[in-house]
Amino acid sequence: MTTQVSIIPRRCVGRQTVSVTTGAVVTLTIPGGAVSADIQADGSAVSITKDGTTPTATVGQRIDDGVIHYVDTPLDSVKLIARTGTTNVQVTYYDKY
């Protein structure tokens, strides 16, 4: 049996550089049409939660410097915090999963 698969490429709908510190949790500024994102720590490690809970230096998934973390859960539930000091996070938004 043959099943046809329709492949529609996802399209980049925006990008953002977010400054993240240990002192404040940040959320994303989501462009219209975005349903998924690549998030990359750019300088040092960050913690991410994707369920709306508050991350800390020890709570949440760790994203090490240079690592790209793919998010396909509701983007408005994503929260970030630096594990040490201040760092940037690079975010690229897409219109498909």
PDB file of N, CA and C in Angstrom:
ATOM      1  N   MET A   1       0.834  -1.171   0.000  1.00  0.00           N
ATOM      2  CA  MET A   1       0.000   0.000   0.000  1.00  0.00           C
ATOM      3  C   MET A   1       0.889   1.247   0.000  1.00  0.00           C
ATOM      4  N   THR A   2       0.559   2.198  -0.842  1.00  0.00           N
ATOM      5  CA  THR A   2       1.315   3.433  -0.939  1.00  0.00           C
ATOM      6  C   THR A   2       0.484   4.577  -0.362  1.00  0.00           C
ATOM      7  N   THR A   3       1.108   5.351   0.492  1.00  0.00           N
ATOM      8  CA  THR A   3       0.448   6.503   1.076  1.00  0.00           C
ATOM      9  C   THR A   3       1.139   7.762   0.585  1.00  0.00           C
ATOM     10  N   GLN A   4       0.364   8.673   0.035  1.00  0.00           N
ATOM     11  CA  GLN A   4       0.937   9.928  -0.423  1.00  0.00           C
ATOM     12  C   GLN A   4       1.126  10.866   0.767  1.00  0.00           C
ATOM     13  N   VAL A   5       2.236  11.529   0.760  1.00  0.00           N
ATOM     14  CA  VAL A   5       2.544  12.485   1.810  1.00  0.00           C
ATOM     15  C   VAL A   5       2.759  13.844   1.159  1.00  0.00           C
ATOM     16  N   SER A   6       2.067  14.824   1.681  1.00  0.00           N
ATOM     17  CA  SER A   6       2.232  16.182   1.179  1.00  0.00           C
ATOM     18  C   SER A   6       3.227  16.906   2.073  1.00  0.00           C
ATOM     19  N   ILE A   7       4.296  17.377   1.490  1.00  0.00           N
ATOM     20  CA  ILE A   7       5.314  18.076   2.263  1.00  0.00           C
ATOM     21  C   ILE A   7       5.228  19.562   1.942  1.00  0.00           C
ATOM     22  N   ILE A   8       4.893  20.330   2.954  1.00  0.00           N
ATOM     23  CA  ILE A   8       4.837  21.780   2.811  1.00  0.00           C
ATOM     24  C   ILE A   8       5.916  22.348   3.704  1.00  0.00           C
ATOM     25  N   PRO A   9       6.887  23.044   3.135  1.00  0.00           N
ATOM     26  CA  PRO A   9       7.984  23.554   3.954  1.00  0.00           C
ATOM     27  C   PRO A   9       7.504  24.609   4.947  1.00  0.00           C
ATOM     28  N   ARG A  10       8.150  24.617   6.087  1.00  0.00           N
ATOM     29  CA  ARG A  10       7.826  25.668   7.043  1.00  0.00           C
ATOM     30  C   ARG A  10       8.563  26.939   6.626  1.00  0.00           C
ATOM     31  N   ARG A  11       8.044  28.052   7.067  1.00  0.00           N
ATOM     32  CA  ARG A  11       8.579  29.346   6.677  1.00  0.00           C
ATOM     33  C   ARG A  11       8.964  30.123   7.935  1.00  0.00           C
ATOM     34  N   CYS A  12      10.101  30.765   7.892  1.00  0.00           N
ATOM     35  CA  CYS A  12      10.536  31.615   8.995  1.00  0.00           C
ATOM     36  C   CYS A  12       9.652  32.854   9.005  1.00  0.00           C
ATOM     37  N   VAL A  13       9.058  33.158  10.182  1.00  0.00           N
ATOM     38  CA  VAL A  13       8.176  34.315  10.286  1.00  0.00           C
ATOM     39  C   VAL A  13       8.732  35.384  11.222  1.00  0.00           C
ATOM     40  N   GLY A  14       9.962  35.191  11.701  1.00  0.00           N
ATOM     41  CA  GLY A  14      10.578  36.210  12.532  1.00  0.00           C
ATOM     42  C   GLY A  14      11.725  35.663  13.354  1.00  0.00           C
ATOM     43  N   ARG A  15      12.476  36.597  13.945  1.00  0.00           N
ATOM     44  CA  ARG A  15      13.564  36.215  14.832  1.00  0.00           C
ATOM     45  C   ARG A  15      13.680  37.251  15.924  1.00  0.00           C
ATOM     46  N   GLN A  16      14.351  36.867  17.002  1.00  0.00           N
ATOM     47  CA  GLN A  16      14.446  37.738  18.168  1.00  0.00           C
ATOM     48  C   GLN A  16      15.715  37.405  18.938  1.00  0.00           C
ATOM     49  N   THR A  17      16.377  38.431  19.468  1.00  0.00           N
ATOM     50  CA  THR A  17      17.458  38.246  20.426  1.00  0.00           C
ATOM     51  C   THR A  17      16.926  38.702  21.777  1.00  0.00           C
ATOM     52  N   VAL A  18      16.985  37.806  22.749  1.00  0.00           N
ATOM     53  CA  VAL A  18      16.447  38.086  24.078  1.00  0.00           C
ATOM     54  C   VAL A  18      17.605  38.126  25.066  1.00  0.00           C
ATOM     55  N   SER A  19      17.700  39.189  25.851  1.00  0.00           N
ATOM     56  CA  SER A  19      18.684  39.256  26.927  1.00  0.00           C
ATOM     57  C   SER A  19      18.077  38.591  28.155  1.00  0.00           C
ATOM     58  N   VAL A  20      18.807  37.621  28.710  1.00  0.00           N
ATOM     59  CA  VAL A  20      18.295  36.826  29.824  1.00  0.00           C
ATOM     60  C   VAL A  20      19.267  36.942  30.996  1.00  0.00           C
ATOM     61  N   THR A  21      18.734  37.174  32.188  1.00  0.00           N
ATOM     62  CA  THR A  21      19.557  37.269  33.397  1.00  0.00           C
ATOM     63  C   THR A  21      19.078  36.256  34.428  1.00  0.00           C
ATOM     64  N   THR A  22      19.825  36.160  35.522  1.00  0.00           N
ATOM     65  CA  THR A  22      19.397  35.289  36.620  1.00  0.00           C
ATOM     66  C   THR A  22      18.327  35.961  37.466  1.00  0.00           C
ATOM     67  N   GLY A  23      18.141  37.268  37.285  1.00  0.00           N
ATOM     68  CA  GLY A  23      17.238  38.015  38.149  1.00  0.00           C
ATOM     69  C   GLY A  23      15.803  38.110  37.690  1.00  0.00           C
ATOM     70  N   ALA A  24      15.498  37.743  36.446  1.00  0.00           N
ATOM     71  CA  ALA A  24      14.135  37.900  35.951  1.00  0.00           C
ATOM     72  C   ALA A  24      13.810  36.860  34.883  1.00  0.00           C
ATOM     73  N   VAL A  25      12.638  36.282  34.995  1.00  0.00           N
ATOM     74  CA  VAL A  25      12.147  35.345  33.992  1.00  0.00           C
ATOM     75  C   VAL A  25      11.652  36.147  32.797  1.00  0.00           C
ATOM     76  N   VAL A  26      11.969  35.687  31.590  1.00  0.00           N
ATOM     77  CA  VAL A  26      11.503  36.357  30.382  1.00  0.00           C
ATOM     78  C   VAL A  26      10.618  35.426  29.562  1.00  0.00           C
ATOM     79  N   THR A  27       9.732  36.039  28.785  1.00  0.00           N
ATOM     80  CA  THR A  27       8.883  35.301  27.860  1.00  0.00           C
ATOM     81  C   THR A  27       9.215  35.770  26.446  1.00  0.00           C
ATOM     82  N   LEU A  28       8.627  35.116  25.471  1.00  0.00           N
ATOM     83  CA  LEU A  28       8.912  35.422  24.076  1.00  0.00           C
ATOM     84  C   LEU A  28       7.943  36.469  23.536  1.00  0.00           C
ATOM     85  N   THR A  29       8.407  37.257  22.585  1.00  0.00           N
ATOM     86  CA  THR A  29       7.539  38.168  21.830  1.00  0.00           C
ATOM     87  C   THR A  29       7.252  37.456  20.516  1.00  0.00           C
ATOM     88  N   ILE A  30       6.097  36.847  20.433  1.00  0.00           N
ATOM     89  CA  ILE A  30       5.781  35.911  19.347  1.00  0.00           C
ATOM     90  C   ILE A  30       5.163  36.659  18.170  1.00  0.00           C
ATOM     91  N   PRO A  31       5.781  36.544  16.986  1.00  0.00           N
ATOM     92  CA  PRO A  31       5.191  37.198  15.811  1.00  0.00           C
ATOM     93  C   PRO A  31       3.944  36.455  15.331  1.00  0.00           C
ATOM     94  N   GLY A  32       3.083  37.159  14.633  1.00  0.00           N
ATOM     95  CA  GLY A  32       1.878  36.544  14.098  1.00  0.00           C
ATOM     96  C   GLY A  32       2.191  35.357  13.206  1.00  0.00           C
ATOM     97  N   GLY A  33       1.428  34.297  13.352  1.00  0.00           N
ATOM     98  CA  GLY A  33       1.595  33.101  12.538  1.00  0.00           C
ATOM     99  C   GLY A  33       2.607  32.109  13.054  1.00  0.00           C
ATOM    100  N   ALA A  34       3.367  32.457  14.089  1.00  0.00           N
ATOM    101  CA  ALA A  34       4.393  31.543  14.613  1.00  0.00           C
ATOM    102  C   ALA A  34       3.756  30.446  15.464  1.00  0.00           C
ATOM    103  N   VAL A  35       4.148  29.196  15.200  1.00  0.00           N
ATOM    104  CA  VAL A  35       3.655  28.062  15.992  1.00  0.00           C
ATOM    105  C   VAL A  35       4.784  27.201  16.549  1.00  0.00           C
ATOM    106  N   SER A  36       6.015  27.450  16.120  1.00  0.00           N
ATOM    107  CA  SER A  36       7.161  26.704  16.629  1.00  0.00           C
ATOM    108  C   SER A  36       8.390  27.615  16.581  1.00  0.00           C
ATOM    109  N   ALA A  37       9.451  27.190  17.268  1.00  0.00           N
ATOM    110  CA  ALA A  37      10.652  28.029  17.318  1.00  0.00           C
ATOM    111  C   ALA A  37      11.893  27.201  17.599  1.00  0.00           C
ATOM    112  N   ASP A  38      13.030  27.709  17.136  1.00  0.00           N
ATOM    113  CA  ASP A  38      14.347  27.225  17.543  1.00  0.00           C
ATOM    114  C   ASP A  38      14.881  28.229  18.548  1.00  0.00           C
ATOM    115  N   ILE A  39      15.362  27.750  19.678  1.00  0.00           N
ATOM    116  CA  ILE A  39      15.904  28.626  20.710  1.00  0.00           C
ATOM    117  C   ILE A  39      17.332  28.198  20.982  1.00  0.00           C
ATOM    118  N   GLN A  40      18.277  29.153  20.885  1.00  0.00           N
ATOM    119  CA  GLN A  40      19.691  28.858  21.084  1.00  0.00           C
ATOM    120  C   GLN A  40      20.271  29.755  22.162  1.00  0.00           C
ATOM    121  N   ALA A  41      20.903  29.130  23.158  1.00  0.00           N
ATOM    122  CA  ALA A  41      21.648  29.897  24.157  1.00  0.00           C
ATOM    123  C   ALA A  41      22.889  30.458  23.479  1.00  0.00           C
ATOM    124  N   ASP A  42      23.183  31.732  23.745  1.00  0.00           N
ATOM    125  CA  ASP A  42      24.262  32.420  23.049  1.00  0.00           C
ATOM    126  C   ASP A  42      25.154  33.140  24.057  1.00  0.00           C
ATOM    127  N   GLY A  43      26.014  32.385  24.732  1.00  0.00           N
ATOM    128  CA  GLY A  43      26.925  32.979  25.710  1.00  0.00           C
ATOM    129  C   GLY A  43      27.111  32.118  26.941  1.00  0.00           C
ATOM    130  N   SER A  44      26.015  31.626  27.491  1.00  0.00           N
ATOM    131  CA  SER A  44      26.084  30.695  28.617  1.00  0.00           C
ATOM    132  C   SER A  44      24.751  29.963  28.709  1.00  0.00           C
ATOM    133  N   ALA A  45      24.637  29.032  29.647  1.00  0.00           N
ATOM    134  CA  ALA A  45      23.459  28.174  29.760  1.00  0.00           C
ATOM    135  C   ALA A  45      22.244  28.924  30.294  1.00  0.00           C
ATOM    136  N   VAL A  46      21.066  28.501  29.822  1.00  0.00           N
ATOM    137  CA  VAL A  46      19.792  29.020  30.313  1.00  0.00           C
ATOM    138  C   VAL A  46      18.904  27.846  30.706  1.00  0.00           C
ATOM    139  N   SER A  47      17.887  28.145  31.504  1.00  0.00           N
ATOM    140  CA  SER A  47      16.845  27.167  31.822  1.00  0.00           C
ATOM    141  C   SER A  47      15.587  27.574  31.085  1.00  0.00           C
ATOM    142  N   ILE A  48      14.852  26.584  30.561  1.00  0.00           N
ATOM    143  CA  ILE A  48      13.613  26.831  29.838  1.00  0.00           C
ATOM    144  C   ILE A  48      12.516  25.947  30.409  1.00  0.00           C
ATOM    145  N   THR A  49      11.326  26.514  30.556  1.00  0.00           N
ATOM    146  CA  THR A  49      10.134  25.714  30.822  1.00  0.00           C
ATOM    147  C   THR A  49       9.164  25.995  29.685  1.00  0.00           C
ATOM    148  N   LYS A  50       8.354  24.999  29.352  1.00  0.00           N
ATOM    149  CA  LYS A  50       7.432  25.141  28.231  1.00  0.00           C
ATOM    150  C   LYS A  50       5.980  24.932  28.650  1.00  0.00           C
ATOM    151  N   ASP A  51       5.752  24.883  29.959  1.00  0.00           N
ATOM    152  CA  ASP A  51       4.397  24.654  30.463  1.00  0.00           C
ATOM    153  C   ASP A  51       3.876  25.817  31.300  1.00  0.00           C
ATOM    154  N   GLY A  52       4.570  26.948  31.246  1.00  0.00           N
ATOM    155  CA  GLY A  52       4.129  28.116  31.984  1.00  0.00           C
ATOM    156  C   GLY A  52       4.668  28.215  33.407  1.00  0.00           C
ATOM    157  N   THR A  53       5.346  27.163  33.882  1.00  0.00           N
ATOM    158  CA  THR A  53       5.927  27.223  35.219  1.00  0.00           C
ATOM    159  C   THR A  53       7.176  28.103  35.198  1.00  0.00           C
ATOM    160  N   THR A  54       7.599  28.527  36.376  1.00  0.00           N
ATOM    161  CA  THR A  54       8.730  29.434  36.478  1.00  0.00           C
ATOM    162  C   THR A  54      10.053  28.679  36.525  1.00  0.00           C
ATOM    163  N   PRO A  55      10.961  28.938  35.579  1.00  0.00           N
ATOM    164  CA  PRO A  55      12.269  28.298  35.628  1.00  0.00           C
ATOM    165  C   PRO A  55      13.178  28.985  36.643  1.00  0.00           C
ATOM    166  N   THR A  56      14.184  28.251  37.091  1.00  0.00           N
ATOM    167  CA  THR A  56      15.237  28.809  37.946  1.00  0.00           C
ATOM    168  C   THR A  56      16.559  28.270  37.421  1.00  0.00           C
ATOM    169  N   ALA A  57      17.634  28.557  38.120  1.00  0.00           N
ATOM    170  CA  ALA A  57      18.946  28.033  37.718  1.00  0.00           C
ATOM    171  C   ALA A  57      18.990  26.508  37.798  1.00  0.00           C
ATOM    172  N   THR A  58      18.064  25.911  38.551  1.00  0.00           N
ATOM    173  CA  THR A  58      18.068  24.448  38.704  1.00  0.00           C
ATOM    174  C   THR A  58      16.747  23.802  38.300  1.00  0.00           C
ATOM    175  N   VAL A  59      15.753  24.590  37.915  1.00  0.00           N
ATOM    176  CA  VAL A  59      14.446  24.054  37.501  1.00  0.00           C
ATOM    177  C   VAL A  59      14.231  24.388  36.034  1.00  0.00           C
ATOM    178  N   GLY A  60      13.839  23.391  35.259  1.00  0.00           N
ATOM    179  CA  GLY A  60      13.623  23.557  33.825  1.00  0.00           C
ATOM    180  C   GLY A  60      14.696  22.827  33.040  1.00  0.00           C
ATOM    181  N   GLN A  61      14.457  22.701  31.752  1.00  0.00           N
ATOM    182  CA  GLN A  61      15.446  22.044  30.897  1.00  0.00           C
ATOM    183  C   GLN A  61      16.612  22.989  30.674  1.00  0.00           C
ATOM    184  N   ARG A  62      17.808  22.432  30.722  1.00  0.00           N
ATOM    185  CA  ARG A  62      19.024  23.224  30.517  1.00  0.00           C
ATOM    186  C   ARG A  62      19.337  23.284  29.030  1.00  0.00           C
ATOM    187  N   ILE A  63      19.606  24.503  28.549  1.00  0.00           N
ATOM    188  CA  ILE A  63      20.100  24.691  27.187  1.00  0.00           C
ATOM    189  C   ILE A  63      21.495  25.277  27.323  1.00  0.00           C
ATOM    190  N   ASP A  64      22.510  24.495  26.974  1.00  0.00           N
ATOM    191  CA  ASP A  64      23.894  24.960  27.076  1.00  0.00           C
ATOM    192  C   ASP A  64      24.229  25.910  25.933  1.00  0.00           C
ATOM    193  N   ASP A  65      25.271  26.709  26.131  1.00  0.00           N
ATOM    194  CA  ASP A  65      25.736  27.667  25.138  1.00  0.00           C
ATOM    195  C   ASP A  65      25.914  26.988  23.785  1.00  0.00           C
ATOM    196  N   GLY A  66      25.297  27.544  22.763  1.00  0.00           N
ATOM    197  CA  GLY A  66      25.443  27.032  21.404  1.00  0.00           C
ATOM    198  C   GLY A  66      24.453  25.951  21.025  1.00  0.00           C
ATOM    199  N   VAL A  67      23.761  25.390  21.986  1.00  0.00           N
ATOM    200  CA  VAL A  67      22.807  24.307  21.708  1.00  0.00           C
ATOM    201  C   VAL A  67      21.487  24.904  21.224  1.00  0.00           C
ATOM    202  N   ILE A  68      20.911  24.297  20.187  1.00  0.00           N
ATOM    203  CA  ILE A  68      19.618  24.731  19.657  1.00  0.00           C
ATOM    204  C   ILE A  68      18.544  23.792  20.189  1.00  0.00           C
ATOM    205  N   HIS A  69      17.525  24.376  20.784  1.00  0.00           N
ATOM    206  CA  HIS A  69      16.417  23.641  21.393  1.00  0.00           C
ATOM    207  C   HIS A  69      15.160  23.930  20.576  1.00  0.00           C
ATOM    208  N   TYR A  70      14.518  22.894  20.029  1.00  0.00           N
ATOM    209  CA  TYR A  70      13.326  23.071  19.204  1.00  0.00           C
ATOM    210  C   TYR A  70      12.085  23.056  20.092  1.00  0.00           C
ATOM    211  N   VAL A  71      11.204  24.029  19.902  1.00  0.00           N
ATOM    212  CA  VAL A  71       9.979  24.136  20.696  1.00  0.00           C
ATOM    213  C   VAL A  71       8.778  24.039  19.770  1.00  0.00           C
ATOM    214  N   ASP A  72       7.924  23.043  20.014  1.00  0.00           N
ATOM    215  CA  ASP A  72       6.688  22.905  19.238  1.00  0.00           C
ATOM    216  C   ASP A  72       5.469  22.828  20.150  1.00  0.00           C
ATOM    217  N   THR A  73       5.631  23.297  21.381  1.00  0.00           N
ATOM    218  CA  THR A  73       4.521  23.437  22.313  1.00  0.00           C
ATOM    219  C   THR A  73       4.039  24.893  22.238  1.00  0.00           C
ATOM    220  N   PRO A  74       2.927  25.234  22.882  1.00  0.00           N
ATOM    221  CA  PRO A  74       2.455  26.631  22.800  1.00  0.00           C
ATOM    222  C   PRO A  74       3.544  27.632  23.208  1.00  0.00           C
ATOM    223  N   LEU A  75       3.891  28.515  22.289  1.00  0.00           N
ATOM    224  CA  LEU A  75       5.004  29.435  22.510  1.00  0.00           C
ATOM    225  C   LEU A  75       4.730  30.440  23.621  1.00  0.00           C
ATOM    226  N   ASP A  76       3.458  30.734  23.876  1.00  0.00           N
ATOM    227  CA  ASP A  76       3.151  31.690  24.938  1.00  0.00           C
ATOM    228  C   ASP A  76       3.352  31.106  26.339  1.00  0.00           C
ATOM    229  N   SER A  77       3.663  29.818  26.424  1.00  0.00           N
ATOM    230  CA  SER A  77       3.958  29.180  27.715  1.00  0.00           C
ATOM    231  C   SER A  77       5.451  29.072  27.996  1.00  0.00           C
ATOM    232  N   VAL A  78       6.287  29.476  27.042  1.00  0.00           N
ATOM    233  CA  VAL A  78       7.744  29.365  27.190  1.00  0.00           C
ATOM    234  C   VAL A  78       8.268  30.463  28.117  1.00  0.00           C
ATOM    235  N   LYS A  79       9.101  30.057  29.080  1.00  0.00           N
ATOM    236  CA  LYS A  79       9.762  30.996  29.982  1.00  0.00           C
ATOM    237  C   LYS A  79      11.238  30.636  30.064  1.00  0.00           C
ATOM    238  N   LEU A  80      12.090  31.663  30.168  1.00  0.00           N
ATOM    239  CA  LEU A  80      13.543  31.484  30.179  1.00  0.00           C
ATOM    240  C   LEU A  80      14.169  32.255  31.323  1.00  0.00           C
ATOM    241  N   ILE A  81      15.287  31.737  31.834  1.00  0.00           N
ATOM    242  CA  ILE A  81      16.100  32.447  32.816  1.00  0.00           C
ATOM    243  C   ILE A  81      17.545  31.981  32.651  1.00  0.00           C
ATOM    244  N   ALA A  82      18.499  32.871  32.881  1.00  0.00           N
ATOM    245  CA  ALA A  82      19.919  32.495  32.792  1.00  0.00           C
ATOM    246  C   ALA A  82      20.288  31.647  34.005  1.00  0.00           C
ATOM    247  N   ARG A  83      21.178  30.709  33.817  1.00  0.00           N
ATOM    248  CA  ARG A  83      21.665  29.902  34.937  1.00  0.00           C
ATOM    249  C   ARG A  83      22.741  30.640  35.721  1.00  0.00           C
ATOM    250  N   THR A  84      23.510  31.488  35.043  1.00  0.00           N
ATOM    251  CA  THR A  84      24.498  32.352  35.702  1.00  0.00           C
ATOM    252  C   THR A  84      24.593  33.650  34.927  1.00  0.00           C
ATOM    253  N   GLY A  85      24.747  34.759  35.612  1.00  0.00           N
ATOM    254  CA  GLY A  85      24.998  36.049  34.970  1.00  0.00           C
ATOM    255  C   GLY A  85      23.940  36.477  33.982  1.00  0.00           C
ATOM    256  N   THR A  86      24.402  37.028  32.874  1.00  0.00           N
ATOM    257  CA  THR A  86      23.533  37.517  31.801  1.00  0.00           C
ATOM    258  C   THR A  86      23.985  36.893  30.491  1.00  0.00           C
ATOM    259  N   THR A  87      23.047  36.521  29.653  1.00  0.00           N
ATOM    260  CA  THR A  87      23.373  35.956  28.350  1.00  0.00           C
ATOM    261  C   THR A  87      22.282  36.323  27.359  1.00  0.00           C
ATOM    262  N   ASN A  88      22.531  36.059  26.099  1.00  0.00           N
ATOM    263  CA  ASN A  88      21.514  36.243  25.069  1.00  0.00           C
ATOM    264  C   ASN A  88      20.946  34.902  24.670  1.00  0.00           C
ATOM    265  N   VAL A  89      19.723  34.946  24.182  1.00  0.00           N
ATOM    266  CA  VAL A  89      19.078  33.782  23.590  1.00  0.00           C
ATOM    267  C   VAL A  89      18.619  34.201  22.200  1.00  0.00           C
ATOM    268  N   GLN A  90      18.967  33.405  21.202  1.00  0.00           N
ATOM    269  CA  GLN A  90      18.552  33.664  19.819  1.00  0.00           C
ATOM    270  C   GLN A  90      17.331  32.799  19.523  1.00  0.00           C
ATOM    271  N   VAL A  91      16.262  33.424  19.014  1.00  0.00           N
ATOM    272  CA  VAL A  91      15.020  32.703  18.733  1.00  0.00           C
ATOM    273  C   VAL A  91      14.661  32.914  17.268  1.00  0.00           C
ATOM    274  N   THR A  92      14.348  31.825  16.579  1.00  0.00           N
ATOM    275  CA  THR A  92      13.829  31.884  15.208  1.00  0.00           C
ATOM    276  C   THR A  92      12.455  31.251  15.233  1.00  0.00           C
ATOM    277  N   TYR A  93      11.468  31.963  14.670  1.00  0.00           N
ATOM    278  CA  TYR A  93      10.079  31.513  14.695  1.00  0.00           C
ATOM    279  C   TYR A  93       9.660  30.956  13.339  1.00  0.00           C
ATOM    280  N   TYR A  94       8.781  29.929  13.382  1.00  0.00           N
ATOM    281  CA  TYR A  94       8.301  29.268  12.152  1.00  0.00           C
ATOM    282  C   TYR A  94       6.783  29.162  12.167  1.00  0.00           C
ATOM    283  N   ASP A  95       6.216  29.044  10.962  1.00  0.00           N
ATOM    284  CA  ASP A  95       4.766  28.967  10.831  1.00  0.00           C
ATOM    285  C   ASP A  95       4.225  27.541  10.809  1.00  0.00           C
ATOM    286  N   LYS A  96       5.093  26.553  10.871  1.00  0.00           N
ATOM    287  CA  LYS A  96       4.663  25.157  10.895  1.00  0.00           C
ATOM    288  C   LYS A  96       5.522  24.380  11.889  1.00  0.00           C
ATOM    289  N   TYR A  97       5.033  23.208  12.272  1.00  0.00           N
ATOM    290  CA  TYR A  97       5.782  22.339  13.197  1.00  0.00           C
ATOM    291  C   TYR A  97       6.866  21.588  12.467  1.00  0.00           C
TER     292      TYR A  97
END
